[in-house]
PDB file of C-alpha atoms in Angstrom:
ATOM      1  CA  MET A  27     -42.578 174.544  23.092  1.00  0.00           C
ATOM      2  CA  SER A  28     -42.883 175.236  19.381  1.00  0.00           C
ATOM      3  CA  SER A  29     -46.068 176.185  17.603  1.00  0.00           C
ATOM      4  CA  SER A  30     -45.955 172.876  15.715  1.00  0.00           C
ATOM      5  CA  ASN A  31     -47.355 171.284  18.851  1.00  0.00           C
ATOM      6  CA  SER A  32     -50.796 172.357  17.727  1.00  0.00           C
ATOM      7  CA  ARG A  33     -50.561 169.774  14.978  1.00  0.00           C
ATOM      8  CA  LEU A  34     -49.907 166.871  17.320  1.00  0.00           C
ATOM      9  CA  ARG A  35     -52.670 164.518  18.343  1.00  0.00           C
ATOM     10  CA  THR A  36     -53.677 164.479  21.962  1.00  0.00           C
ATOM     11  CA  PRO A  37     -51.928 161.486  23.538  1.00  0.00           C
ATOM     12  CA  ALA A  38     -54.326 158.760  24.575  1.00  0.00           C
ATOM     13  CA  GLY A  39     -51.862 156.304  26.126  1.00  0.00           C
ATOM     14  CA  PRO A  40     -50.726 153.002  24.610  1.00  0.00           C
ATOM     15  CA  SER A  41     -53.342 151.076  22.707  1.00  0.00           C
ATOM     16  CA  THR A  42     -54.281 147.752  24.198  1.00  0.00           C
ATOM     17  CA  SER A  43     -54.576 146.216  20.699  1.00  0.00           C
ATOM     18  CA  ASN A  44     -57.704 145.198  18.878  1.00  0.00           C
ATOM     19  CA  SER A  45     -59.007 143.006  21.684  1.00  0.00           C
ATOM     20  CA  SER A  46     -60.439 144.756  24.714  1.00  0.00           C
ATOM     21  CA  ASN A  47     -59.322 141.815  26.868  1.00  0.00           C
ATOM     22  CA  SER A  48     -55.651 141.945  25.846  1.00  0.00           C
ATOM     23  CA  LYS A  49     -52.931 144.042  27.394  1.00  0.00           C
ATOM     24  CA  PRO A  50     -49.946 145.778  25.797  1.00  0.00           C
ATOM     25  CA  TRP A  51     -46.667 143.882  26.051  1.00  0.00           C
ATOM     26  CA  VAL A  52     -45.079 146.893  27.770  1.00  0.00           C
ATOM     27  CA  ASP A  53     -46.790 150.008  29.083  1.00  0.00           C
ATOM     28  CA  PRO A  54     -44.199 152.828  29.242  1.00  0.00           C
ATOM     29  CA  ALA A  55     -46.247 154.564  31.964  1.00  0.00           C
ATOM     30  CA  ALA A  56     -45.798 151.543  34.238  1.00  0.00           C
ATOM     31  CA  LEU A  57     -41.985 151.691  34.186  1.00  0.00           C
ATOM     32  CA  PRO A  58     -39.926 153.455  36.884  1.00  0.00           C
ATOM     33  CA  ASP A  59     -38.414 156.846  36.136  1.00  0.00           C
ATOM     34  CA  ALA A  60     -34.937 156.687  34.673  1.00  0.00           C
ATOM     35  CA  PRO A  61     -32.338 157.907  37.191  1.00  0.00           C
ATOM     36  CA  ALA A  62     -30.342 161.104  36.680  1.00  0.00           C
ATOM     37  CA  VAL A  63     -32.428 162.274  33.716  1.00  0.00           C
ATOM     38  CA  ASP A  64     -33.396 165.944  33.400  1.00  0.00           C
ATOM     39  CA  VAL A  65     -36.040 165.993  30.677  1.00  0.00           C
ATOM     40  CA  SER A  66     -36.196 169.797  30.791  1.00  0.00           C
ATOM     41  CA  ALA A  67     -32.750 169.785  29.180  1.00  0.00           C
ATOM     42  CA  ILE A  68     -34.036 167.753  26.207  1.00  0.00           C
ATOM     43  CA  SER A  69     -35.163 169.996  23.355  1.00  0.00           C
ATOM     44  CA  GLY A  70     -37.983 169.183  20.949  1.00  0.00           C
ATOM     45  CA  ASN A  71     -41.683 169.835  20.431  1.00  0.00           C
ATOM     46  CA  VAL A  72     -43.140 167.056  22.607  1.00  0.00           C
ATOM     47  CA  PRO A  73     -44.164 167.507  26.272  1.00  0.00           C
ATOM     48  CA  ASP A  74     -41.786 166.621  29.087  1.00  0.00           C
ATOM     49  CA  TYR A  75     -43.887 163.674  30.228  1.00  0.00           C
ATOM     50  CA  ALA A  76     -43.426 162.016  26.806  1.00  0.00           C
ATOM     51  CA  LYS A  77     -39.678 162.581  26.981  1.00  0.00           C
ATOM     52  CA  GLN A  78     -39.661 161.028  30.448  1.00  0.00           C
ATOM     53  CA  LEU A  79     -41.554 157.944  29.283  1.00  0.00           C
ATOM     54  CA  VAL A  80     -39.128 157.437  26.387  1.00  0.00           C
ATOM     55  CA  CYS A  81     -36.174 157.708  28.787  1.00  0.00           C
ATOM     56  CA  ASN A  82     -37.887 155.249  31.127  1.00  0.00           C
ATOM     57  CA  VAL A  83     -38.203 152.662  28.344  1.00  0.00           C
ATOM     58  CA  PHE A  84     -34.629 153.248  27.192  1.00  0.00           C
ATOM     59  CA  HIS A  85     -33.277 152.836  30.710  1.00  0.00           C
ATOM     60  CA  SER A  86     -35.389 149.789  31.614  1.00  0.00           C
ATOM     61  CA  TYR A  87     -34.611 147.837  28.439  1.00  0.00           C
ATOM     62  CA  GLY A  88     -31.525 149.475  26.928  1.00  0.00           C
ATOM     63  CA  VAL A  89     -29.549 149.993  30.142  1.00  0.00           C
ATOM     64  CA  GLY A  90     -30.854 147.673  32.836  1.00  0.00           C
ATOM     65  CA  GLU A  91     -28.899 146.908  36.012  1.00  0.00           C
ATOM     66  CA  PRO A  92     -25.171 147.509  36.717  1.00  0.00           C
ATOM     67  CA  ASP A  93     -24.250 143.852  36.119  1.00  0.00           C
ATOM     68  CA  GLN A  94     -26.093 143.633  32.780  1.00  0.00           C
ATOM     69  CA  PHE A  95     -24.708 144.058  29.258  1.00  0.00           C
ATOM     70  CA  GLY A  96     -24.091 147.599  28.042  1.00  0.00           C
ATOM     71  CA  TYR A  97     -24.899 149.282  31.365  1.00  0.00           C
ATOM     72  CA  ALA A  98     -21.973 151.735  31.332  1.00  0.00           C
ATOM     73  CA  VAL A  99     -22.572 152.712  27.693  1.00  0.00           C
ATOM     74  CA  GLY A 100     -26.314 153.105  28.228  1.00  0.00           C
ATOM     75  CA  ARG A 101     -25.908 155.228  31.347  1.00  0.00           C
ATOM     76  CA  ALA A 102     -23.500 157.531  29.498  1.00  0.00           C
ATOM     77  CA  THR A 103     -25.908 158.034  26.583  1.00  0.00           C
ATOM     78  CA  ARG A 104     -27.944 161.244  26.876  1.00  0.00           C
ATOM     79  CA  PHE A 105     -30.899 162.350  24.761  1.00  0.00           C
ATOM     80  CA  VAL A 106     -30.727 165.937  23.550  1.00  0.00           C
ATOM     81  CA  ASP A 107     -33.811 166.188  21.327  1.00  0.00           C
ATOM     82  CA  MET A 108     -37.184 164.436  20.867  1.00  0.00           C
ATOM     83  CA  SER A 109     -39.711 165.607  18.314  1.00  0.00           C
ATOM     84  CA  VAL A 110     -42.795 164.459  16.418  1.00  0.00           C
ATOM     85  CA  GLU A 111     -43.746 166.052  13.113  1.00  0.00           C
ATOM     86  CA  HIS A 112     -46.267 165.514  10.349  1.00  0.00           C
ATOM     87  CA  GLY A 113     -44.525 164.287   7.211  1.00  0.00           C
ATOM     88  CA  SER A 114     -44.878 166.268   4.004  1.00  0.00           C
ATOM     89  CA  GLU A 115     -45.176 163.246   1.712  1.00  0.00           C
ATOM     90  CA  ARG A 116     -48.443 161.831   3.013  1.00  0.00           C
ATOM     91  CA  ALA A 117     -51.130 163.817   4.770  1.00  0.00           C
ATOM     92  CA  GLY A 118     -51.603 162.790   8.344  1.00  0.00           C
ATOM     93  CA  ARG A 119     -48.376 160.772   8.549  1.00  0.00           C
ATOM     94  CA  MET A 120     -46.422 161.416  11.736  1.00  0.00           C
ATOM     95  CA  GLU A 121     -42.703 160.894  12.201  1.00  0.00           C
ATOM     96  CA  GLY A 122     -40.866 160.563  15.484  1.00  0.00           C
ATOM     97  CA  THR A 123     -37.236 161.628  15.777  1.00  0.00           C
ATOM     98  CA  THR A 124     -34.797 161.365  18.679  1.00  0.00           C
ATOM     99  CA  VAL A 125     -31.202 162.539  19.005  1.00  0.00           C
ATOM    100  CA  ALA A 126     -28.806 161.129  21.586  1.00  0.00           C
ATOM    101  CA  GLU A 127     -25.140 161.741  22.313  1.00  0.00           C
ATOM    102  CA  VAL A 128     -22.376 159.723  23.963  1.00  0.00           C
ATOM    103  CA  ALA A 129     -18.598 160.076  24.184  1.00  0.00           C
ATOM    104  CA  VAL A 130     -16.495 157.106  23.067  1.00  0.00           C
ATOM    105  CA  ALA A 131     -14.710 155.759  26.152  1.00  0.00           C
ATOM    106  CA  LYS A 132     -11.930 153.172  26.438  1.00  0.00           C
ATOM    107  CA  HIS A 133     -14.304 150.373  27.428  1.00  0.00           C
ATOM    108  CA  MET A 134     -16.159 150.883  24.123  1.00  0.00           C
ATOM    109  CA  LEU A 135     -13.072 150.182  21.968  1.00  0.00           C
ATOM    110  CA  ASN A 136     -11.912 147.118  20.042  1.00  0.00           C
ATOM    111  CA  GLY A 137      -8.346 145.787  19.911  1.00  0.00           C
ATOM    112  CA  ALA A 138      -7.429 148.371  17.263  1.00  0.00           C
ATOM    113  CA  GLY A 139      -8.364 151.241  19.588  1.00  0.00           C
ATOM    114  CA  MET A 140     -11.527 152.175  17.700  1.00  0.00           C
ATOM    115  CA  LEU A 141     -15.234 152.029  18.589  1.00  0.00           C
ATOM    116  CA  HIS A 142     -16.237 148.341  18.648  1.00  0.00           C
ATOM    117  CA  GLY A 143     -18.823 147.217  16.105  1.00  0.00           C
ATOM    118  CA  GLY A 144     -20.731 145.406  18.833  1.00  0.00           C
ATOM    119  CA  CYS A 145     -21.015 148.661  20.759  1.00  0.00           C
ATOM    120  CA  VAL A 146     -22.240 150.443  17.633  1.00  0.00           C
ATOM    121  CA  THR A 147     -24.928 147.773  17.188  1.00  0.00           C
ATOM    122  CA  TYR A 148     -25.950 148.060  20.847  1.00  0.00           C
ATOM    123  CA  LEU A 149     -26.370 151.839  20.480  1.00  0.00           C
ATOM    124  CA  ILE A 150     -28.371 151.485  17.273  1.00  0.00           C
ATOM    125  CA  ASP A 151     -30.662 148.791  18.662  1.00  0.00           C
ATOM    126  CA  ASN A 152     -31.641 150.861  21.676  1.00  0.00           C
ATOM    127  CA  CYS A 153     -31.545 154.389  20.278  1.00  0.00           C
ATOM    128  CA  ALA A 154     -33.361 153.569  17.028  1.00  0.00           C
ATOM    129  CA  SER A 155     -36.163 152.057  19.071  1.00  0.00           C
ATOM    130  CA  THR A 156     -36.895 155.333  20.843  1.00  0.00           C
ATOM    131  CA  PRO A 157     -38.589 157.263  17.993  1.00  0.00           C
ATOM    132  CA  LEU A 158     -41.074 154.383  17.737  1.00  0.00           C
ATOM    133  CA  VAL A 159     -41.742 154.551  21.469  1.00  0.00           C
ATOM    134  CA  LEU A 160     -42.153 158.330  21.201  1.00  0.00           C
ATOM    135  CA  LEU A 161     -44.480 158.097  18.221  1.00  0.00           C
ATOM    136  CA  GLY A 162     -46.554 155.512  20.028  1.00  0.00           C
ATOM    137  CA  ILE A 163     -46.908 157.709  23.108  1.00  0.00           C
ATOM    138  CA  MET A 164     -47.961 160.720  21.051  1.00  0.00           C
ATOM    139  CA  SER A 165     -50.404 158.811  18.833  1.00  0.00           C
ATOM    140  CA  GLY A 166     -52.023 156.585  21.451  1.00  0.00           C
ATOM    141  CA  GLN A 167     -50.371 153.351  20.254  1.00  0.00           C
ATOM    142  CA  ASN A 168     -47.862 150.967  21.782  1.00  0.00           C
ATOM    143  CA  GLY A 169     -44.468 151.647  20.214  1.00  0.00           C
ATOM    144  CA  VAL A 170     -42.508 149.236  22.410  1.00  0.00           C
ATOM    145  CA  GLY A 171     -41.560 146.027  20.657  1.00  0.00           C
ATOM    146  CA  VAL A 172     -38.763 143.496  20.232  1.00  0.00           C
ATOM    147  CA  THR A 173     -36.102 143.644  17.547  1.00  0.00           C
ATOM    148  CA  GLN A 174     -36.570 141.364  14.526  1.00  0.00           C
ATOM    149  CA  GLY A 175     -33.507 142.460  12.620  1.00  0.00           C
ATOM    150  CA  MET A 176     -31.018 145.199  11.821  1.00  0.00           C
ATOM    151  CA  ASN A 177     -29.108 146.123   8.701  1.00  0.00           C
ATOM    152  CA  VAL A 178     -25.972 147.970   9.864  1.00  0.00           C
ATOM    153  CA  LEU A 179     -23.358 149.639   7.669  1.00  0.00           C
ATOM    154  CA  PHE A 180     -20.036 150.757   9.148  1.00  0.00           C
ATOM    155  CA  HIS A 181     -18.607 153.820   7.402  1.00  0.00           C
ATOM    156  CA  ALA A 182     -15.739 155.207   9.484  1.00  0.00           C
ATOM    157  CA  PRO A 183     -13.812 154.477  12.691  1.00  0.00           C
ATOM    158  CA  ALA A 184     -14.315 156.475  15.878  1.00  0.00           C
ATOM    159  CA  PRO A 185     -11.404 156.760  18.351  1.00  0.00           C
ATOM    160  CA  VAL A 186     -11.670 157.391  22.066  1.00  0.00           C
ATOM    161  CA  GLY A 187     -13.005 160.863  22.892  1.00  0.00           C
ATOM    162  CA  THR A 188     -15.224 161.095  19.815  1.00  0.00           C
ATOM    163  CA  ILE A 189     -18.649 162.555  20.628  1.00  0.00           C
ATOM    164  CA  LEU A 190     -21.190 160.411  18.816  1.00  0.00           C
ATOM    165  CA  ARG A 191     -24.473 161.988  17.728  1.00  0.00           C
ATOM    166  CA  ILE A 192     -27.117 159.289  17.228  1.00  0.00           C
ATOM    167  CA  ILE A 193     -30.036 160.458  15.062  1.00  0.00           C
ATOM    168  CA  SER A 194     -32.999 158.078  14.819  1.00  0.00           C
ATOM    169  CA  SER A 195     -36.306 158.459  12.953  1.00  0.00           C
ATOM    170  CA  SER A 196     -39.396 156.309  12.574  1.00  0.00           C
ATOM    171  CA  ILE A 197     -40.213 154.912   9.129  1.00  0.00           C
ATOM    172  CA  SER A 198     -43.426 152.971   9.635  1.00  0.00           C
ATOM    173  CA  MET A 199     -45.554 151.850  12.537  1.00  0.00           C
ATOM    174  CA  GLY A 200     -48.114 149.102  12.100  1.00  0.00           C
ATOM    175  CA  SER A 201     -50.065 147.168  14.687  1.00  0.00           C
ATOM    176  CA  ARG A 202     -47.461 144.358  14.681  1.00  0.00           C
ATOM    177  CA  VAL A 203     -44.405 145.538  12.726  1.00  0.00           C
ATOM    178  CA  MET A 204     -42.472 148.798  13.074  1.00  0.00           C
ATOM    179  CA  SER A 205     -39.313 150.137  11.480  1.00  0.00           C
ATOM    180  CA  ALA A 206     -36.844 152.977  11.998  1.00  0.00           C
ATOM    181  CA  ARG A 207     -33.623 154.362  10.558  1.00  0.00           C
ATOM    182  CA  CYS A 208     -30.532 155.470  12.457  1.00  0.00           C
ATOM    183  CA  GLU A 209     -27.363 157.397  11.662  1.00  0.00           C
ATOM    184  CA  ILE A 210     -24.373 157.763  13.995  1.00  0.00           C
ATOM    185  CA  VAL A 211     -22.126 160.704  13.191  1.00  0.00           C
ATOM    186  CA  ASP A 212     -19.009 162.281  14.647  1.00  0.00           C
ATOM    187  CA  LYS A 213     -20.456 165.446  16.202  1.00  0.00           C
ATOM    188  CA  ALA A 214     -17.306 167.484  15.617  1.00  0.00           C
ATOM    189  CA  SER A 215     -16.642 166.588  11.977  1.00  0.00           C
ATOM    190  CA  GLY A 216     -20.069 165.457  10.769  1.00  0.00           C
ATOM    191  CA  ARG A 217     -18.525 162.276   9.387  1.00  0.00           C
ATOM    192  CA  VAL A 218     -20.890 159.308   9.340  1.00  0.00           C
ATOM    193  CA  VAL A 219     -19.645 156.481  11.566  1.00  0.00           C
ATOM    194  CA  ALA A 220     -22.496 154.024  10.946  1.00  0.00           C
ATOM    195  CA  SER A 221     -26.018 153.852   9.566  1.00  0.00           C
ATOM    196  CA  ALA A 222     -28.758 151.282   9.946  1.00  0.00           C
ATOM    197  CA  PHE A 223     -32.348 150.190   9.461  1.00  0.00           C
ATOM    198  CA  LEU A 224     -34.107 148.546  12.404  1.00  0.00           C
ATOM    199  CA  ASN A 225     -37.196 146.341  12.281  1.00  0.00           C
ATOM    200  CA  LYS A 226     -39.275 145.589  15.394  1.00  0.00           C
ATOM    201  CA  MET A 227     -42.427 143.609  16.128  1.00  0.00           C
ATOM    202  CA  GLN A 228     -45.086 143.541  18.830  1.00  0.00           C
ATOM    203  CA  PRO A 229     -45.135 140.243  20.724  1.00  0.00           C
ATOM    204  CA  VAL A 230     -48.574 138.709  21.164  1.00  0.00           C
ATOM    205  CA  PRO A 231     -49.573 139.099  24.845  1.00  0.00           C
ATOM    206  CA  SER A 232     -49.585 135.749  26.624  1.00  0.00           C
ATOM    207  CA  SER A 233     -53.288 136.132  27.437  1.00  0.00           C
ATOM    208  CA  THR A 234     -54.125 136.106  23.711  1.00  0.00           C
ATOM    209  CA  SER A 235     -51.539 133.638  22.434  1.00  0.00           C
ATOM    210  CA  ARG A 236     -52.687 130.245  21.192  1.00  0.00           C
ATOM    211  CA  LEU A 237     -51.066 126.858  21.523  1.00  0.00           C
TER     212      LEU A 237
END
């Protein structure tokens, strides 16, 4: 683990929001461990337990069960790096970054034989959420939310066999609204396949919602 770990705050678990009687919408620590995940193989400056919790959230909400949408793509996606750093622009600002990889398979293609735009959007939605989850774990907040919107740009096609490298970073993390950026590149050539901004929000727990 790198020496930059000394700069990280001691994790305090997800915040339960401003009200002591409310509960977080999702507690990553309460989710089952993601199957077939070796967190020791994931590089980065955060502890293995944080990597495991991020993988648990990704698997529970981004992969789901075998008969649910995107299961095969999600199961094939592997995280290779998770890190949290202090930004240089503003003192005390932390930034979470995750890197995942997946090979383009035939079931991910459109009729033209290229990576389907719907599959690209699926990957962005789930992978770009993970740096927010990671940042929340490491800062004692709840970084799990629901997607409000995405702005996706498609730059280049990706044929079968292309190894996609999905690089996601947090932008901002408020008590209700969070945002992240994502870039999908061809690992071999470095060519950008797609880029996006993702906006998420924290649902109000049912115990605190009002009619």
